[in-house]
Amino acid sequence: MSYMPRNVRETVERNELYARLEKQNKEELRTAIIAKWSDKDLQRPQPSTGLTKASITLAGTSSDRDAGIKSGVETVKAARQARLRELFEREALAYEKELNARGLSLVKPRD
């Protein structure tokens, strides 16, 4: 791997930490919403239809469900964006490697 100046390396590490914390926060929010649904399900009386809890519709409000759906959509979107970034980085490295193998190079700005 090429040399990376200390300030750049520290910035990258800090940004990765913030990304991990943001991802953890979103996951905790999603878990809290699901836990709230579960608590509501346990508090209401169970019907005597013989159905299991898994087959009963949860009694959350529409705003709770909308928040859960929004959280799920954001999670999927973030995962897709992360995969796309990885793909673009891999393709850029492969392209640069191919140019270097041919004796060609790109002019890169220095930090």
CSV table of N, CA and C in Angstrom, one decimal:
chain,number,residue,atom,x,y,z
A,1,MET,N,0.8,-1.2,0.0
A,1,MET,CA,0.0,0.0,0.0
A,1,MET,C,0.9,1.2,0.0
A,2,SER,N,0.5,2.3,-0.7
A,2,SER,CA,1.3,3.5,-0.8
A,2,SER,C,1.3,4.2,0.6
A,3,TYR,N,2.3,5.1,0.7
A,3,TYR,CA,2.5,5.9,1.9
A,3,TYR,C,1.3,6.9,2.0
A,4,MET,N,0.8,7.0,3.2
A,4,MET,CA,-0.3,7.9,3.5
A,4,MET,C,0.2,8.8,4.6
A,5,PRO,N,0.1,10.2,4.4
A,5,PRO,CA,0.5,11.1,5.4
A,5,PRO,C,-0.3,10.9,6.7
A,6,ARG,N,0.3,11.2,7.8
A,6,ARG,CA,-0.3,10.9,9.1
A,6,ARG,C,-1.7,11.6,9.3
A,7,ASN,N,-1.8,12.9,8.8
A,7,ASN,CA,-3.0,13.6,9.0
A,7,ASN,C,-4.1,13.0,8.2
A,8,VAL,N,-3.8,12.5,7.0
A,8,VAL,CA,-4.8,11.9,6.1
A,8,VAL,C,-5.2,10.6,6.7
A,9,ARG,N,-4.2,9.8,7.3
A,9,ARG,CA,-4.6,8.5,7.9
A,9,ARG,C,-5.5,8.8,9.1
A,10,GLU,N,-5.2,9.8,9.9
A,10,GLU,CA,-6.0,10.0,11.1
A,10,GLU,C,-7.4,10.5,10.7
A,11,THR,N,-7.5,11.3,9.6
A,11,THR,CA,-8.8,11.7,9.1
A,11,THR,C,-9.6,10.5,8.6
A,12,VAL,N,-9.0,9.6,7.9
A,12,VAL,CA,-9.7,8.5,7.4
A,12,VAL,C,-10.1,7.6,8.6
A,13,GLU,N,-9.3,7.4,9.6
A,13,GLU,CA,-9.7,6.6,10.7
A,13,GLU,C,-10.8,7.2,11.5
A,14,ARG,N,-10.8,8.6,11.6
A,14,ARG,CA,-11.9,9.3,12.3
A,14,ARG,C,-13.2,9.1,11.5
A,15,ASN,N,-13.1,9.3,10.2
A,15,ASN,CA,-14.3,9.1,9.4
A,15,ASN,C,-14.9,7.7,9.5
A,16,GLU,N,-14.0,6.7,9.5
A,16,GLU,CA,-14.5,5.3,9.6
A,16,GLU,C,-15.1,5.1,11.0
A,17,LEU,N,-14.6,5.7,12.0
A,17,LEU,CA,-15.2,5.6,13.3
A,17,LEU,C,-16.6,6.2,13.3
A,18,TYR,N,-16.7,7.4,12.8
A,18,TYR,CA,-18.0,8.1,12.7
A,18,TYR,C,-19.0,7.3,11.9
A,19,ALA,N,-18.5,6.7,10.8
A,19,ALA,CA,-19.4,5.8,10.0
A,19,ALA,C,-19.9,4.6,10.8
A,20,ARG,N,-19.0,4.0,11.5
A,20,ARG,CA,-19.4,2.8,12.4
A,20,ARG,C,-20.4,3.3,13.5
A,21,LEU,N,-20.1,4.4,14.1
A,21,LEU,CA,-21.0,4.9,15.1
A,21,LEU,C,-22.4,5.2,14.6
A,22,GLU,N,-22.4,5.8,13.4
A,22,GLU,CA,-23.7,6.1,12.7
A,22,GLU,C,-24.5,4.8,12.4
A,23,LYS,N,-23.8,3.9,11.9
A,23,LYS,CA,-24.4,2.6,11.6
A,23,LYS,C,-24.9,1.9,12.8
A,24,GLN,N,-24.1,1.9,13.9
A,24,GLN,CA,-24.6,1.4,15.2
A,24,GLN,C,-25.8,2.1,15.7
A,25,ASN,N,-25.8,3.4,15.6
A,25,ASN,CA,-27.0,4.2,16.0
A,25,ASN,C,-28.2,3.8,15.3
A,26,LYS,N,-28.1,3.7,13.9
A,26,LYS,CA,-29.3,3.3,13.1
A,26,LYS,C,-29.8,1.9,13.5
A,27,GLU,N,-28.9,1.0,13.8
A,27,GLU,CA,-29.2,-0.3,14.1
A,27,GLU,C,-29.9,-0.3,15.5
A,28,GLU,N,-29.4,0.5,16.4
A,28,GLU,CA,-30.1,0.5,17.8
A,28,GLU,C,-31.5,1.2,17.7
A,29,LEU,N,-31.6,2.2,16.8
A,29,LEU,CA,-32.9,2.8,16.6
A,29,LEU,C,-33.9,1.7,16.0
A,30,ARG,N,-33.4,1.0,15.1
A,30,ARG,CA,-34.3,-0.1,14.5
A,30,ARG,C,-34.7,-1.1,15.5
A,31,THR,N,-33.7,-1.5,16.3
A,31,THR,CA,-34.0,-2.5,17.4
A,31,THR,C,-35.0,-2.0,18.4
A,32,ALA,N,-34.8,-0.7,18.7
A,32,ALA,CA,-35.8,-0.1,19.7
A,32,ALA,C,-37.2,-0.1,19.2
A,33,ILE,N,-37.3,0.2,17.9
A,33,ILE,CA,-38.7,0.2,17.2
A,33,ILE,C,-39.3,-1.2,17.3
A,34,ILE,N,-38.5,-2.2,17.0
A,34,ILE,CA,-38.9,-3.6,17.0
A,34,ILE,C,-39.3,-4.0,18.4
A,35,ALA,N,-38.5,-3.6,19.4
A,35,ALA,CA,-38.7,-3.9,20.8
A,35,ALA,C,-40.0,-3.3,21.2
A,36,LYS,N,-40.3,-2.1,20.8
A,36,LYS,CA,-41.5,-1.4,21.2
A,36,LYS,C,-42.7,-2.2,20.6
A,37,TRP,N,-42.6,-2.7,19.4
A,37,TRP,CA,-43.7,-3.5,18.8
A,37,TRP,C,-43.9,-4.7,19.6
A,38,SER,N,-42.8,-5.4,20.0
A,38,SER,CA,-42.9,-6.6,20.8
A,38,SER,C,-43.5,-6.4,22.1
A,39,ASP,N,-43.2,-5.3,22.8
A,39,ASP,CA,-43.8,-5.0,24.1
A,39,ASP,C,-45.3,-4.8,24.0
A,40,LYS,N,-45.7,-4.1,22.9
A,40,LYS,CA,-47.1,-3.8,22.7
A,40,LYS,C,-47.8,-5.2,22.5
A,41,ASP,N,-47.2,-6.1,21.8
A,41,ASP,CA,-47.8,-7.4,21.5
A,41,ASP,C,-47.9,-8.2,22.7
A,42,LEU,N,-47.0,-8.1,23.6
A,42,LEU,CA,-47.1,-8.9,24.9
A,42,LEU,C,-48.1,-8.3,25.9
A,43,GLN,N,-48.3,-7.0,25.8
A,43,GLN,CA,-49.3,-6.3,26.7
A,43,GLN,C,-50.7,-6.5,26.3
A,44,ARG,N,-51.0,-6.8,25.1
A,44,ARG,CA,-52.4,-6.9,24.7
A,44,ARG,C,-52.9,-8.4,25.0
A,45,PRO,N,-54.2,-8.5,25.2
A,45,PRO,CA,-54.7,-9.9,25.5
A,45,PRO,C,-54.6,-10.8,24.3
A,46,GLN,N,-54.3,-12.0,24.5
A,46,GLN,CA,-54.1,-13.0,23.4
A,46,GLN,C,-55.5,-13.5,23.0
A,47,PRO,N,-55.8,-13.6,21.7
A,47,PRO,CA,-57.0,-14.2,21.3
A,47,PRO,C,-57.0,-15.7,21.5
A,48,SER,N,-58.2,-16.3,21.6
A,48,SER,CA,-58.3,-17.7,21.9
A,48,SER,C,-58.5,-18.5,20.6
A,49,THR,N,-57.9,-18.0,19.5
A,49,THR,CA,-58.1,-18.7,18.2
A,49,THR,C,-57.1,-19.8,18.0
A,50,GLY,N,-56.1,-20.0,18.9
A,50,GLY,CA,-55.2,-21.0,18.7
A,50,GLY,C,-54.0,-20.6,17.8
A,51,LEU,N,-54.0,-19.4,17.4
A,51,LEU,CA,-52.9,-18.9,16.6
A,51,LEU,C,-51.7,-18.6,17.5
A,52,THR,N,-50.5,-18.7,16.9
A,52,THR,CA,-49.3,-18.4,17.7
A,52,THR,C,-49.0,-16.9,17.5
A,53,LYS,N,-48.2,-16.4,18.4
A,53,LYS,CA,-47.9,-15.0,18.4
A,53,LYS,C,-47.3,-14.5,17.0
A,54,ALA,N,-46.5,-15.4,16.4
A,54,ALA,CA,-45.9,-15.0,15.1
A,54,ALA,C,-46.9,-14.8,14.0
A,55,SER,N,-48.1,-15.4,14.2
A,55,SER,CA,-49.1,-15.3,13.1
A,55,SER,C,-50.1,-14.1,13.4
A,56,ILE,N,-49.9,-13.4,14.5
A,56,ILE,CA,-50.8,-12.3,14.8
A,56,ILE,C,-50.2,-11.0,14.4
A,57,THR,N,-51.0,-10.2,13.8
A,57,THR,CA,-50.5,-8.9,13.4
A,57,THR,C,-50.2,-8.0,14.6
A,58,LEU,N,-49.0,-7.3,14.5
A,58,LEU,CA,-48.7,-6.5,15.7
A,58,LEU,C,-49.6,-5.2,15.7
A,59,ALA,N,-49.8,-4.7,16.9
A,59,ALA,CA,-50.7,-3.6,17.0
A,59,ALA,C,-50.0,-2.3,17.1
A,60,GLY,N,-48.9,-2.1,16.4
A,60,GLY,CA,-48.2,-0.8,16.4
A,60,GLY,C,-49.0,0.2,15.7
A,61,THR,N,-48.7,1.5,16.0
A,61,THR,CA,-49.4,2.5,15.3
A,61,THR,C,-48.8,2.7,13.9
A,62,SER,N,-49.5,3.4,13.0
A,62,SER,CA,-49.0,3.5,11.6
A,62,SER,C,-47.7,4.3,11.7
A,63,SER,N,-47.5,5.2,12.6
A,63,SER,CA,-46.2,6.0,12.6
A,63,SER,C,-45.1,5.1,13.1
A,64,ASP,N,-45.4,4.1,14.0
A,64,ASP,CA,-44.3,3.2,14.4
A,64,ASP,C,-43.9,2.3,13.2
A,65,ARG,N,-44.9,1.8,12.4
A,65,ARG,CA,-44.6,1.0,11.3
A,65,ARG,C,-43.9,1.8,10.2
A,66,ASP,N,-44.3,3.1,10.0
A,66,ASP,CA,-43.6,3.9,9.0
A,66,ASP,C,-42.2,4.2,9.4
A,67,ALA,N,-41.9,4.4,10.7
A,67,ALA,CA,-40.6,4.6,11.2
A,67,ALA,C,-39.7,3.4,11.0
A,68,GLY,N,-40.3,2.2,11.2
A,68,GLY,CA,-39.6,0.9,11.0
A,68,GLY,C,-39.3,0.7,9.6
A,69,ILE,N,-40.2,1.0,8.7
A,69,ILE,CA,-40.0,0.8,7.3
A,69,ILE,C,-38.9,1.8,6.8
A,70,LYS,N,-39.0,3.1,7.3
A,70,LYS,CA,-38.0,4.1,6.9
A,70,LYS,C,-36.6,3.7,7.3
A,71,SER,N,-36.5,3.2,8.5
A,71,SER,CA,-35.3,2.7,9.0
A,71,SER,C,-34.7,1.6,8.2
A,72,GLY,N,-35.6,0.6,7.8
A,72,GLY,CA,-35.1,-0.5,7.0
A,72,GLY,C,-34.7,0.0,5.6
A,73,VAL,N,-35.4,0.9,5.0
A,73,VAL,CA,-35.0,1.5,3.7
A,73,VAL,C,-33.7,2.2,3.8
A,74,GLU,N,-33.5,3.0,4.9
A,74,GLU,CA,-32.2,3.7,5.0
A,74,GLU,C,-31.1,2.7,5.2
A,75,THR,N,-31.3,1.6,5.9
A,75,THR,CA,-30.3,0.6,6.1
A,75,THR,C,-29.9,-0.1,4.8
A,76,VAL,N,-30.9,-0.4,4.0
A,76,VAL,CA,-30.6,-1.1,2.7
A,76,VAL,C,-29.9,-0.1,1.8
A,77,LYS,N,-30.3,1.2,1.8
A,77,LYS,CA,-29.7,2.2,1.0
A,77,LYS,C,-28.2,2.4,1.4
A,78,ALA,N,-27.9,2.5,2.7
A,78,ALA,CA,-26.6,2.6,3.2
A,78,ALA,C,-25.7,1.4,2.8
A,79,ALA,N,-26.2,0.2,2.8
A,79,ALA,CA,-25.5,-1.0,2.5
A,79,ALA,C,-25.2,-0.9,1.0
A,80,ARG,N,-26.2,-0.6,0.2
A,80,ARG,CA,-25.9,-0.5,-1.3
A,80,ARG,C,-24.9,0.6,-1.6
A,81,GLN,N,-25.0,1.7,-1.0
A,81,GLN,CA,-24.0,2.8,-1.2
A,81,GLN,C,-22.6,2.3,-0.9
A,82,ALA,N,-22.4,1.6,0.3
A,82,ALA,CA,-21.1,1.1,0.7
A,82,ALA,C,-20.6,0.1,-0.3
A,83,ARG,N,-21.5,-0.8,-0.8
A,83,ARG,CA,-21.0,-1.7,-1.8
A,83,ARG,C,-20.6,-1.0,-3.1
A,84,LEU,N,-21.3,0.0,-3.5
A,84,LEU,CA,-21.0,0.7,-4.7
A,84,LEU,C,-19.6,1.4,-4.6
A,85,ARG,N,-19.4,2.0,-3.4
A,85,ARG,CA,-18.1,2.7,-3.1
A,85,ARG,C,-17.0,1.7,-3.3
A,86,GLU,N,-17.2,0.5,-2.6
A,86,GLU,CA,-16.2,-0.5,-2.7
A,86,GLU,C,-15.9,-0.9,-4.2
A,87,LEU,N,-17.0,-1.1,-4.9
A,87,LEU,CA,-16.9,-1.5,-6.3
A,87,LEU,C,-16.1,-0.4,-7.1
A,88,PHE,N,-16.4,0.9,-6.9
A,88,PHE,CA,-15.7,1.9,-7.7
A,88,PHE,C,-14.3,2.0,-7.3
A,89,GLU,N,-14.0,1.8,-6.0
A,89,GLU,CA,-12.6,1.8,-5.5
A,89,GLU,C,-11.8,0.6,-6.2
A,90,ARG,N,-12.4,-0.6,-6.2
A,90,ARG,CA,-11.7,-1.7,-6.8
A,90,ARG,C,-11.5,-1.5,-8.3
A,91,GLU,N,-12.5,-0.9,-9.0
A,91,GLU,CA,-12.4,-0.7,-10.4
A,91,GLU,C,-11.3,0.4,-10.7
A,92,ALA,N,-11.2,1.4,-9.8
A,92,ALA,CA,-10.2,2.4,-10.0
A,92,ALA,C,-8.8,1.9,-9.8
A,93,LEU,N,-8.7,1.0,-8.8
A,93,LEU,CA,-7.4,0.4,-8.5
A,93,LEU,C,-7.0,-0.5,-9.7
A,94,ALA,N,-8.0,-1.3,-10.2
A,94,ALA,CA,-7.7,-2.2,-11.3
A,94,ALA,C,-7.3,-1.4,-12.6
A,95,TYR,N,-8.0,-0.3,-12.8
A,95,TYR,CA,-7.6,0.6,-13.9
A,95,TYR,C,-6.2,1.2,-13.8
A,96,GLU,N,-5.9,1.7,-12.6
A,96,GLU,CA,-4.6,2.2,-12.3
A,96,GLU,C,-3.5,1.2,-12.5
A,97,LYS,N,-3.8,0.0,-12.0
A,97,LYS,CA,-2.8,-1.1,-12.1
A,97,LYS,C,-2.6,-1.5,-13.6
A,98,GLU,N,-3.7,-1.5,-14.4
A,98,GLU,CA,-3.6,-1.8,-15.8
A,98,GLU,C,-2.7,-0.7,-16.5
A,99,LEU,N,-3.0,0.5,-16.2
A,99,LEU,CA,-2.2,1.6,-16.8
A,99,LEU,C,-0.7,1.5,-16.4
A,100,ASN,N,-0.5,1.2,-15.2
A,100,ASN,CA,0.9,1.1,-14.7
A,100,ASN,C,1.6,-0.1,-15.4
A,101,ALA,N,0.9,-1.2,-15.6
A,101,ALA,CA,1.4,-2.4,-16.3
A,101,ALA,C,1.8,-2.0,-17.8
A,102,ARG,N,1.1,-1.1,-18.4
A,102,ARG,CA,1.4,-0.7,-19.8
A,102,ARG,C,2.4,0.4,-19.8
A,103,GLY,N,2.8,0.9,-18.7
A,103,GLY,CA,3.8,2.0,-18.6
A,103,GLY,C,3.2,3.3,-18.7
A,104,LEU,N,1.9,3.4,-18.6
A,104,LEU,CA,1.2,4.7,-18.6
A,104,LEU,C,0.8,5.0,-17.1
A,105,SER,N,0.7,6.3,-16.9
A,105,SER,CA,0.3,6.7,-15.5
A,105,SER,C,-0.6,7.9,-15.6
A,106,LEU,N,-1.4,8.1,-14.5
A,106,LEU,CA,-2.2,9.3,-14.4
A,106,LEU,C,-1.6,10.3,-13.5
A,107,VAL,N,-1.8,11.5,-13.8
A,107,VAL,CA,-1.2,12.6,-13.0
A,107,VAL,C,-2.2,12.7,-11.8
A,108,LYS,N,-1.7,12.6,-10.6
A,108,LYS,CA,-2.6,12.7,-9.4
A,108,LYS,C,-2.2,13.9,-8.6
A,109,PRO,N,-3.2,14.6,-8.1
A,109,PRO,CA,-2.8,15.8,-7.3
A,109,PRO,C,-2.3,15.3,-6.0
A,110,ARG,N,-1.3,16.1,-5.5
A,110,ARG,CA,-0.7,15.7,-4.2
A,110,ARG,C,-1.5,16.4,-3.1
A,111,ASP,N,-1.6,15.8,-2.0
A,111,ASP,CA,-2.3,16.4,-0.8
A,111,ASP,C,-1.4,17.3,0.0
